[in-house]
mmCIF file of N, CA and C in Angstrom:
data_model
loop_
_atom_site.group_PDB
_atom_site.id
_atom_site.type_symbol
_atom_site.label_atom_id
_atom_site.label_comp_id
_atom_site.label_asym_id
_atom_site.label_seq_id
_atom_site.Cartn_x
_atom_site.Cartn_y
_atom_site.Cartn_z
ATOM 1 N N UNK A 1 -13.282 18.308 -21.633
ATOM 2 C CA UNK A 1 -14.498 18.203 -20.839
ATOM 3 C C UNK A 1 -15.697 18.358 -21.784
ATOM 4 N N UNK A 2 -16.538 17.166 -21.435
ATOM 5 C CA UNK A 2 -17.785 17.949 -22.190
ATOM 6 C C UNK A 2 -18.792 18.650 -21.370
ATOM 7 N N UNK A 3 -19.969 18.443 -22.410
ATOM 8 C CA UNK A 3 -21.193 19.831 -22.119
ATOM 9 C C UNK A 3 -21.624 19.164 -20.641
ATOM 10 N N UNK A 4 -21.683 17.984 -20.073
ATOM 11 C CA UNK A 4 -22.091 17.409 -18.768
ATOM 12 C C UNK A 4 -21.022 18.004 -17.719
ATOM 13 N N UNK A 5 -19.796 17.639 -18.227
ATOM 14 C CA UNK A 5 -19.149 18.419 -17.264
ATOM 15 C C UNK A 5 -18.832 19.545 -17.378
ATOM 16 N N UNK A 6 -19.112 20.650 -18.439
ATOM 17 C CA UNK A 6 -18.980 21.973 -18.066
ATOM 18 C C UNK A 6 -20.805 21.935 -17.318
ATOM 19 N N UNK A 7 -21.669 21.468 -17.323
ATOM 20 C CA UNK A 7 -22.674 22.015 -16.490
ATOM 21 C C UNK A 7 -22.351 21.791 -14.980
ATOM 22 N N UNK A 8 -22.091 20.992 -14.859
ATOM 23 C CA UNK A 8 -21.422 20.068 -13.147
ATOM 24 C C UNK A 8 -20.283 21.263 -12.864
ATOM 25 N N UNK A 9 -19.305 22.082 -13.602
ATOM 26 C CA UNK A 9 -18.372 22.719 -13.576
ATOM 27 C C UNK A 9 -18.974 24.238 -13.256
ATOM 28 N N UNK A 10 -19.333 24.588 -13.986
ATOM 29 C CA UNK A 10 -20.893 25.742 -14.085
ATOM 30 C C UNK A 10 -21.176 26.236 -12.579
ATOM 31 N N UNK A 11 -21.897 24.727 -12.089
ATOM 32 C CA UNK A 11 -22.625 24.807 -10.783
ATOM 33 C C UNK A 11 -21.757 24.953 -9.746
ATOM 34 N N UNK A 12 -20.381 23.953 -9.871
ATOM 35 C CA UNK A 12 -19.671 24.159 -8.131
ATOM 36 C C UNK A 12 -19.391 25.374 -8.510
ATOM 37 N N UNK A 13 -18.995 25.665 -9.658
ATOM 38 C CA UNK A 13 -17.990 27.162 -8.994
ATOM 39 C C UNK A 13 -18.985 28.525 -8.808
ATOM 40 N N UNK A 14 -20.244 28.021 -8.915
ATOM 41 C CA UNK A 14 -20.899 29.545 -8.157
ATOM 42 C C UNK A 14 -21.950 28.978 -7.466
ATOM 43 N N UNK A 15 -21.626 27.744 -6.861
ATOM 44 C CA UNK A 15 -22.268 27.324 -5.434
ATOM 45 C C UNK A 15 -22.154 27.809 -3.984
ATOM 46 N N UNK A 16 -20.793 28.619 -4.212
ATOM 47 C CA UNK A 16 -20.881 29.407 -3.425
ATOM 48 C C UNK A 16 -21.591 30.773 -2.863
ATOM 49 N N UNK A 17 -22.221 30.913 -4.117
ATOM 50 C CA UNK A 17 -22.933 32.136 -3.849
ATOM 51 C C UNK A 17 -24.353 31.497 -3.442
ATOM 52 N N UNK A 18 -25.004 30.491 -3.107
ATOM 53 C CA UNK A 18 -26.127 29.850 -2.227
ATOM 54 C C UNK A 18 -25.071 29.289 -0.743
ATOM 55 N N UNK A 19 -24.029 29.155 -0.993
ATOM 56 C CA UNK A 19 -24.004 28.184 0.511
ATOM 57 C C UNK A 19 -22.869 29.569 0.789
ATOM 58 N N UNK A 20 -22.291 29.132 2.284
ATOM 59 C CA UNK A 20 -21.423 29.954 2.762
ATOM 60 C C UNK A 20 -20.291 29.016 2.796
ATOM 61 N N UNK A 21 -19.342 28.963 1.219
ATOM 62 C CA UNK A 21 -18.777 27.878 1.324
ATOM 63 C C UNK A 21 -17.097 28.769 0.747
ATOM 64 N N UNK A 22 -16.244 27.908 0.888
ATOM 65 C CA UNK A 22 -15.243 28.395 -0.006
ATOM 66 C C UNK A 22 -14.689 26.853 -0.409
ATOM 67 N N UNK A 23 -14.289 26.755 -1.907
ATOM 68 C CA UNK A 23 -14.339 25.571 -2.408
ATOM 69 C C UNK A 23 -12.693 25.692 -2.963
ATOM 70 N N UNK A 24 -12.104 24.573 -2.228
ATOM 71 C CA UNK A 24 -10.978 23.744 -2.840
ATOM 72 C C UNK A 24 -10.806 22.775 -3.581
ATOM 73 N N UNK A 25 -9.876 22.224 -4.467
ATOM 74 C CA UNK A 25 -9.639 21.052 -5.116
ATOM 75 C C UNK A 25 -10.726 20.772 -5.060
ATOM 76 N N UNK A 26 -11.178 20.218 -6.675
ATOM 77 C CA UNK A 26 -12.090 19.162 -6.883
ATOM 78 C C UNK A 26 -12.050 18.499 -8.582
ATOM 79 N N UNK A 27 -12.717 17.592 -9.146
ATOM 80 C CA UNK A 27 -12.027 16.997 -9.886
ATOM 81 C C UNK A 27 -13.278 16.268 -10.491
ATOM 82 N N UNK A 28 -13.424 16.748 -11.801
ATOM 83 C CA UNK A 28 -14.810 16.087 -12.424
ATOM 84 C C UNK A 28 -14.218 15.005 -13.395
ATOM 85 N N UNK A 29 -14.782 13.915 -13.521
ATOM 86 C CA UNK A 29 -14.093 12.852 -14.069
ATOM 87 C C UNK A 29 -15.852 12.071 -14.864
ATOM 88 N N UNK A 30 -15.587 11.651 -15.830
ATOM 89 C CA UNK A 30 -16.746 10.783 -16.797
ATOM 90 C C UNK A 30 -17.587 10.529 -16.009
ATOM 91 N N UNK A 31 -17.729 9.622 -14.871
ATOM 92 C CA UNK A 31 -18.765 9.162 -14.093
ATOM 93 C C UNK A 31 -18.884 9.190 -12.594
ATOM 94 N N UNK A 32 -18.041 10.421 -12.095
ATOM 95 C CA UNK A 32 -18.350 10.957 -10.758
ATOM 96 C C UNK A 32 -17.209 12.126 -10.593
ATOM 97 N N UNK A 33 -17.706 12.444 -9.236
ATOM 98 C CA UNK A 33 -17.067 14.247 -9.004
ATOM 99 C C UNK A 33 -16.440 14.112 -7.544
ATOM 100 N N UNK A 34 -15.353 14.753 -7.335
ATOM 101 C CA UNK A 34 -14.279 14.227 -6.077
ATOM 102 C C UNK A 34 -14.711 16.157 -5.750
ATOM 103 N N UNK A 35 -14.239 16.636 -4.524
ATOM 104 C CA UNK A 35 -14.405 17.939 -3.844
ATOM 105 C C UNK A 35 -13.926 18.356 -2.847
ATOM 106 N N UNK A 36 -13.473 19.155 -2.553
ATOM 107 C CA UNK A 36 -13.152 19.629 -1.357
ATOM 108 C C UNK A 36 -13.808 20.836 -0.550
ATOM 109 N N UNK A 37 -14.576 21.223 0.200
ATOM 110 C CA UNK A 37 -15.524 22.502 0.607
ATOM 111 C C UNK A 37 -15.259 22.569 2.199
ATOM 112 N N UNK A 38 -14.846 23.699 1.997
ATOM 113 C CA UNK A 38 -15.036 24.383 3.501
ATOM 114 C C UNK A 38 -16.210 25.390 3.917
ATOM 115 N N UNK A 39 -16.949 24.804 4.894
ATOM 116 C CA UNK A 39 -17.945 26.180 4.945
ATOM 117 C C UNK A 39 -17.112 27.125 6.069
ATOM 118 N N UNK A 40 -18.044 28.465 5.829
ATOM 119 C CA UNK A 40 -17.249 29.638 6.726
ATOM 120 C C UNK A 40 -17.798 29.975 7.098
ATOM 121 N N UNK A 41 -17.211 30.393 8.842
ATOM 122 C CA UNK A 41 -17.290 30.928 9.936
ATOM 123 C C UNK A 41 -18.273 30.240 10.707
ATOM 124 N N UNK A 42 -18.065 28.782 10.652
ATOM 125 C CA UNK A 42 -19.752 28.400 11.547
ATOM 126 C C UNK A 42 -20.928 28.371 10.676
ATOM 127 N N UNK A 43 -21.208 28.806 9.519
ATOM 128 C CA UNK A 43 -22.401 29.182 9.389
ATOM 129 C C UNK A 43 -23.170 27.720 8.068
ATOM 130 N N UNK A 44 -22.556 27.086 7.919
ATOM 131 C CA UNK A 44 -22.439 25.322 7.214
ATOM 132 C C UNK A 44 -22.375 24.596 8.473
ATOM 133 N N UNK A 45 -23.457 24.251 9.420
ATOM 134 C CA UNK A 45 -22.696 23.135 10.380
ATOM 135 C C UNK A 45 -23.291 21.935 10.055
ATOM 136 N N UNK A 46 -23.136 20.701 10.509
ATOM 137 C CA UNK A 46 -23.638 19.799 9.935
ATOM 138 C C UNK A 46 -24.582 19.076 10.776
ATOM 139 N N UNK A 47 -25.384 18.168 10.636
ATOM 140 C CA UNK A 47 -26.445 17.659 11.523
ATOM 141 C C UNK A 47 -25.979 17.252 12.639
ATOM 142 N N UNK A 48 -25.081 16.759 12.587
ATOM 143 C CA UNK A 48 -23.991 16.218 13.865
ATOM 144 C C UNK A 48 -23.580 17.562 14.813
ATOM 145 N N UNK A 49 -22.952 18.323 14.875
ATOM 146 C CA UNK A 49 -22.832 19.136 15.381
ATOM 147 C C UNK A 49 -24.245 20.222 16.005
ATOM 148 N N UNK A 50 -25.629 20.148 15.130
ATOM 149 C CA UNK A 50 -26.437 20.307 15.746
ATOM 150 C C UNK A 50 -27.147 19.481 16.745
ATOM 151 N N UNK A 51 -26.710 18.388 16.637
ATOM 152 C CA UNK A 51 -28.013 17.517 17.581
ATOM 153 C C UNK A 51 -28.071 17.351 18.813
ATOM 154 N N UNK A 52 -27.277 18.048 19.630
ATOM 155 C CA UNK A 52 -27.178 18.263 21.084
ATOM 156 C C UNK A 52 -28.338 19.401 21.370
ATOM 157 N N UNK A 53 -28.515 20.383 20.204
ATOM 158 C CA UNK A 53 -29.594 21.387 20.536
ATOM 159 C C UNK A 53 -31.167 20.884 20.408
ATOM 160 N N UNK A 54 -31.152 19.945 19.742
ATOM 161 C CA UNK A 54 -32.664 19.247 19.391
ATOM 162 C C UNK A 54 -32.530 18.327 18.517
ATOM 163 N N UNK A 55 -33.670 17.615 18.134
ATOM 164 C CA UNK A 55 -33.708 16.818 17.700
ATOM 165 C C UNK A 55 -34.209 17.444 15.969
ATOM 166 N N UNK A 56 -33.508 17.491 14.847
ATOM 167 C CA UNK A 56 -33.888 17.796 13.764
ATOM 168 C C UNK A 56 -34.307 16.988 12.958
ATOM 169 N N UNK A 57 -35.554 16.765 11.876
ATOM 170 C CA UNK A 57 -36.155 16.306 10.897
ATOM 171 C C UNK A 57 -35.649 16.791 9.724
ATOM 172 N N UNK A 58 -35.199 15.719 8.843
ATOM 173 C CA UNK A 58 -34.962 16.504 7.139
ATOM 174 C C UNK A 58 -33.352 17.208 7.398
ATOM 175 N N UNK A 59 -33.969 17.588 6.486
ATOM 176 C CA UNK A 59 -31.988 18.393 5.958
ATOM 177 C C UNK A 59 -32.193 19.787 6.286
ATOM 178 N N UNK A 60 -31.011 20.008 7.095
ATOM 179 C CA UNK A 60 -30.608 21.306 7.320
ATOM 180 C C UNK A 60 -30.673 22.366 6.853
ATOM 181 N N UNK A 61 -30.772 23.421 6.749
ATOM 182 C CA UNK A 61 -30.290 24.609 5.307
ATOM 183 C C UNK A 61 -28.645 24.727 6.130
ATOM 184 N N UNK A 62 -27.892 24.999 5.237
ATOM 185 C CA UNK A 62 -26.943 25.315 4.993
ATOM 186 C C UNK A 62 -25.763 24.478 5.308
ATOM 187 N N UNK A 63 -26.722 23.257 5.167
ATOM 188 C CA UNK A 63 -25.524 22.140 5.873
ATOM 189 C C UNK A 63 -25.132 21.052 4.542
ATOM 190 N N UNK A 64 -23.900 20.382 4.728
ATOM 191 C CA UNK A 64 -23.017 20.144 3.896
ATOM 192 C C UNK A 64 -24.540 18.594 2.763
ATOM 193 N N UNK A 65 -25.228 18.371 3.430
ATOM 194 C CA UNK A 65 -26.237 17.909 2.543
ATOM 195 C C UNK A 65 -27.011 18.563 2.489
ATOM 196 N N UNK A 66 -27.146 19.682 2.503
ATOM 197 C CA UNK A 66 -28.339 20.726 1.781
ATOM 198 C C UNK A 66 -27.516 20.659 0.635
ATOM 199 N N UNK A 67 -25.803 21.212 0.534
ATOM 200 C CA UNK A 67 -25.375 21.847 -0.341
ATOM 201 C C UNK A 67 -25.139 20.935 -1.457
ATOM 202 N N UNK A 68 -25.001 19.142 -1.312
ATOM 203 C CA UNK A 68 -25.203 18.098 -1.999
ATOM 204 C C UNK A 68 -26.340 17.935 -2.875
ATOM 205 N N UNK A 69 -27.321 18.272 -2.104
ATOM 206 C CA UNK A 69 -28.840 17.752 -2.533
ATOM 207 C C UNK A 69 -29.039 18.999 -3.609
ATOM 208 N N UNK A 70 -28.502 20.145 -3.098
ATOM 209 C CA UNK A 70 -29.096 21.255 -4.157
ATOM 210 C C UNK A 70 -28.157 20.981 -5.682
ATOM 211 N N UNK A 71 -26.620 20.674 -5.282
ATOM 212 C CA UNK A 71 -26.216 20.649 -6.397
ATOM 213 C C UNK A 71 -26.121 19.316 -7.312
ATOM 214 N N UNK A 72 -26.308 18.555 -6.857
ATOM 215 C CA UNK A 72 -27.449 17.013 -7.589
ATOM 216 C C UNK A 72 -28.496 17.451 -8.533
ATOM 217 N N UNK A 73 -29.220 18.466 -8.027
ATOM 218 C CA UNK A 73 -30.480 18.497 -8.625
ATOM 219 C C UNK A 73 -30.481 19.569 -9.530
ATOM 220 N N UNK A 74 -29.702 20.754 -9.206
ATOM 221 C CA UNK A 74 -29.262 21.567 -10.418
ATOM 222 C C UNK A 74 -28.856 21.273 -11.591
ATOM 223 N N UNK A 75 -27.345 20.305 -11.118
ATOM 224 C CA UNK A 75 -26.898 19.883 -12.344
ATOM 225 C C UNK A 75 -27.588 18.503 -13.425
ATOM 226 N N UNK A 76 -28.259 17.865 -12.267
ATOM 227 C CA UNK A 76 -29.282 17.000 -13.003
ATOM 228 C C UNK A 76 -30.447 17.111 -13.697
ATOM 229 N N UNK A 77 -31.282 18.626 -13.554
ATOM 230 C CA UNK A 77 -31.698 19.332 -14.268
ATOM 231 C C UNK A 77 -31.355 20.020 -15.841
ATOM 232 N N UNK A 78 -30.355 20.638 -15.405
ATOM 233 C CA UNK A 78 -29.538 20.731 -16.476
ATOM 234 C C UNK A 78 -29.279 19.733 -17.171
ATOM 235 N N UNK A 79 -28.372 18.877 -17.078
ATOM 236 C CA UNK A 79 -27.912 17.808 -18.459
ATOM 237 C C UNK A 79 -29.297 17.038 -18.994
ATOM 238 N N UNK A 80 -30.320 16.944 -18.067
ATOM 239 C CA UNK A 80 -32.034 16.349 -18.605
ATOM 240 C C UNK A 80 -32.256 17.313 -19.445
ATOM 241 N N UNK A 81 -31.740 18.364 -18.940
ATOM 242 C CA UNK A 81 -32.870 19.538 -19.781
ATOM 243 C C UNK A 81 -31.987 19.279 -21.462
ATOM 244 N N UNK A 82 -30.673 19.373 -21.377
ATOM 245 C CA UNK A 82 -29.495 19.200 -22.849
ATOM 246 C C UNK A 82 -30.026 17.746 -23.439
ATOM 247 N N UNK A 83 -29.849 16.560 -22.554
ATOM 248 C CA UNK A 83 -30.386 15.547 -22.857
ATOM 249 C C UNK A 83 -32.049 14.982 -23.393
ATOM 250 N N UNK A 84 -32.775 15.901 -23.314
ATOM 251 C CA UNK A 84 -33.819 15.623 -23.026
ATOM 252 C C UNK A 84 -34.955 14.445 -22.776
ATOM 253 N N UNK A 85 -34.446 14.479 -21.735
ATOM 254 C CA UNK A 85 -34.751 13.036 -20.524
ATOM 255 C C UNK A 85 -34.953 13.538 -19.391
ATOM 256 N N UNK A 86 -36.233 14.299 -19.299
ATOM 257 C CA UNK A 86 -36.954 14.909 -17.652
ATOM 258 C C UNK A 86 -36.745 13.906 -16.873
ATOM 259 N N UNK A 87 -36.200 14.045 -15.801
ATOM 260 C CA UNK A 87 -36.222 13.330 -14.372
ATOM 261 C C UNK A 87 -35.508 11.772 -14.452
ATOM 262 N N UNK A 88 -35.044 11.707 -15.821
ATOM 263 C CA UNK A 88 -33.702 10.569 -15.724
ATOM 264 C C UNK A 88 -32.793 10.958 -14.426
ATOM 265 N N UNK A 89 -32.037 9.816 -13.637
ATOM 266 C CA UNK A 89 -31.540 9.775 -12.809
ATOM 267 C C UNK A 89 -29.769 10.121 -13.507
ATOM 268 N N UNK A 90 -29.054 11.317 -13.044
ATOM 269 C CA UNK A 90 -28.163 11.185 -13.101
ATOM 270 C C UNK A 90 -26.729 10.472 -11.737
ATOM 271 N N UNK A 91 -27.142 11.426 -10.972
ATOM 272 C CA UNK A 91 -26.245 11.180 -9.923
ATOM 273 C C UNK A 91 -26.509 9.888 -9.165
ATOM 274 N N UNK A 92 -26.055 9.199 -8.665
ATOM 275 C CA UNK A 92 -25.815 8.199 -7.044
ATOM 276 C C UNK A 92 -26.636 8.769 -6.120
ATOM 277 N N UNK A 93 -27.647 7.745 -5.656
ATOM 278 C CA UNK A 93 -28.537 8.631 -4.453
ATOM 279 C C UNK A 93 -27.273 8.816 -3.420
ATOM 280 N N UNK A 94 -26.509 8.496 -2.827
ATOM 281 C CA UNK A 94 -25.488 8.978 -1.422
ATOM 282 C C UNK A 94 -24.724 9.494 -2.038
ATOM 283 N N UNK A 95 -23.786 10.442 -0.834
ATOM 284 C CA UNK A 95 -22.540 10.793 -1.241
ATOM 285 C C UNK A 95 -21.467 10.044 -0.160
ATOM 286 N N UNK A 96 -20.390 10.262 -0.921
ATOM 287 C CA UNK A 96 -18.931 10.297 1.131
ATOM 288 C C UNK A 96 -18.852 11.213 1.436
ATOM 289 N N UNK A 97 -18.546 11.414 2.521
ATOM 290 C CA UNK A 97 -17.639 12.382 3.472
ATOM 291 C C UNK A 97 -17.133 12.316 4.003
ATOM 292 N N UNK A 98 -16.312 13.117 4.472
ATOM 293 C CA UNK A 98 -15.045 12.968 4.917
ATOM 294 C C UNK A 98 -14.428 14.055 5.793
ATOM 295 N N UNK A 99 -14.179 14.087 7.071
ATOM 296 C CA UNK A 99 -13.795 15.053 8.105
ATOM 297 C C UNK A 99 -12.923 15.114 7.727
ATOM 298 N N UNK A 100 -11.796 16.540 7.648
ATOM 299 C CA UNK A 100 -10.584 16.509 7.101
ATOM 300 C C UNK A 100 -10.018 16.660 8.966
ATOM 301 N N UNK A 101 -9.012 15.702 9.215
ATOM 302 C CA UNK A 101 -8.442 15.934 10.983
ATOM 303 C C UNK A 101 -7.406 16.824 11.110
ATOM 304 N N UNK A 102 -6.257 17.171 10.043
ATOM 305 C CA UNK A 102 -4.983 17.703 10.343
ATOM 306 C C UNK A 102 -4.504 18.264 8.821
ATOM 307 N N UNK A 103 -3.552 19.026 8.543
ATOM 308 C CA UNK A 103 -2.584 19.638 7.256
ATOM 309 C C UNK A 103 -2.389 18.357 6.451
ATOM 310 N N UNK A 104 -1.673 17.023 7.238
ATOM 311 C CA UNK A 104 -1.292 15.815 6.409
ATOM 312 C C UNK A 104 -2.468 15.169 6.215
ATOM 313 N N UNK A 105 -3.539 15.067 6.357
ATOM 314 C CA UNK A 105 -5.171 14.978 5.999
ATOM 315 C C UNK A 105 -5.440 15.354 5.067
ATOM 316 N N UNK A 106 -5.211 16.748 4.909
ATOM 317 C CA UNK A 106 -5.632 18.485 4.339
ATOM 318 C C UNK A 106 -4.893 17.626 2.733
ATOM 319 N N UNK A 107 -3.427 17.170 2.771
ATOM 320 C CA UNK A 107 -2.891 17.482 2.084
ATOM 321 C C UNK A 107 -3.307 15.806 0.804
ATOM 322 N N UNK A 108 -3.253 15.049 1.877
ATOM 323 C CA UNK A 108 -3.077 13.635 1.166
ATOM 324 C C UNK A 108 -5.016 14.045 0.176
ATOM 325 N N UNK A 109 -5.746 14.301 0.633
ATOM 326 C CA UNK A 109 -7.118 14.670 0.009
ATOM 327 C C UNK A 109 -6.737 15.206 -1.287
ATOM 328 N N UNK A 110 -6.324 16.650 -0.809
ATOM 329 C CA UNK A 110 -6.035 16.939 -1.988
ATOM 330 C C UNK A 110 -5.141 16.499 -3.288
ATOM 331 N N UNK A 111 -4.181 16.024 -2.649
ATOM 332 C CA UNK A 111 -3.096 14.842 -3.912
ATOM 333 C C UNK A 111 -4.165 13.966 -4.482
ATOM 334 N N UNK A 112 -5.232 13.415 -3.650
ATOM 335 C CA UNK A 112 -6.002 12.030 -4.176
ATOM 336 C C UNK A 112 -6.987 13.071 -5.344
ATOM 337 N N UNK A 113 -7.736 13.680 -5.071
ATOM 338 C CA UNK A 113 -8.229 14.467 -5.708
ATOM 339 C C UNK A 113 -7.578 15.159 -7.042
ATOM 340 N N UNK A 114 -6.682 15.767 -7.293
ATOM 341 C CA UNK A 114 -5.718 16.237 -8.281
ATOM 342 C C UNK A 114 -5.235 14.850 -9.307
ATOM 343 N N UNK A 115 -4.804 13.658 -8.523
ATOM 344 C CA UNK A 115 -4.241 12.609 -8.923
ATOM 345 C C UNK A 115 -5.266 11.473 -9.527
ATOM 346 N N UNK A 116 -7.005 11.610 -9.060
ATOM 347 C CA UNK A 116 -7.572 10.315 -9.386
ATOM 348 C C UNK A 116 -7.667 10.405 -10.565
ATOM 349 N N UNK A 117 -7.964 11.172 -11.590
ATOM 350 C CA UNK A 117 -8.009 10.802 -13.113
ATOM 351 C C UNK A 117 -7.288 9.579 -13.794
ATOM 352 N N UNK A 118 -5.775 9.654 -13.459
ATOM 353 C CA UNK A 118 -4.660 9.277 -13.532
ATOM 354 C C UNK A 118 -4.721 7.578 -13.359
ATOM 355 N N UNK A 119 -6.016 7.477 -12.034
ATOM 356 C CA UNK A 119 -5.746 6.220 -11.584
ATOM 357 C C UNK A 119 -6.838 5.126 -11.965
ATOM 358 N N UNK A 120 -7.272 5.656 -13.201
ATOM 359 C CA UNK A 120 -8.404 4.702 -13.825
ATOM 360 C C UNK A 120 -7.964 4.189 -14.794
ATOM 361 N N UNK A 121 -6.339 3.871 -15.042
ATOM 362 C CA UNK A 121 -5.573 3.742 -16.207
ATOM 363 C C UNK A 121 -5.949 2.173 -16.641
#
């Protein structure tokens, strides 16, 4: 791994201490980052699940694109700051997501995740 991906590496694993998250499988690879995150107890919900209560503007706090947007910009900070190239674009403006539905869901994610390196042969 290099110094880009130990900074990207750096950030998820004490992203938890800003979000209320607990983080599974994930998989940093040359030119993008695969993940798995569970938030806990309710307290990560996502815009969808709020919008029966009102109508919300902008991004959530503590919702699964707050926790995107913050760690985009951390780690893109960082490698500008090593690189020195202020406000060069690192990341993809979007991300995916992905509802996990069931264990065989749970499980095939995580195989794809563990396994994609493998599949850029």
């Amino acid at each position: 791994m290099n110094d880009y991906g130990r900074i990207v590496d750096d950030a998820w694993k004490s992203i938890h201490h800003f979000f209320p998250v607990e983080l599974d499988e994930y998989n940093i690879m040359p030119d993008h980052f695969h993940a798995l995150v569970w938030f806990l107890a309710g307290k990560g919900e996502s815009r969808q699940q709020n919008e029966g209560a009102q109508a919300v503007r902008g991004t959530q706090p503590q919702s699964l694109e707050a926790l995107v947007q913050n760690f985009k910009s951390v780690t893109a900070k960082r490698i500008n700051q090593m690189r020195r190239t202020p406000g060069m674009r690192v990341w993809q403006r979007n991300y995916y997501e992905h509802v996990v539905r069931d264990e065989q869901d749970l499980e095939n994610i995580q195989r794809y995740i563990r396994d994609n390196p493998y599949r850029k042969t």
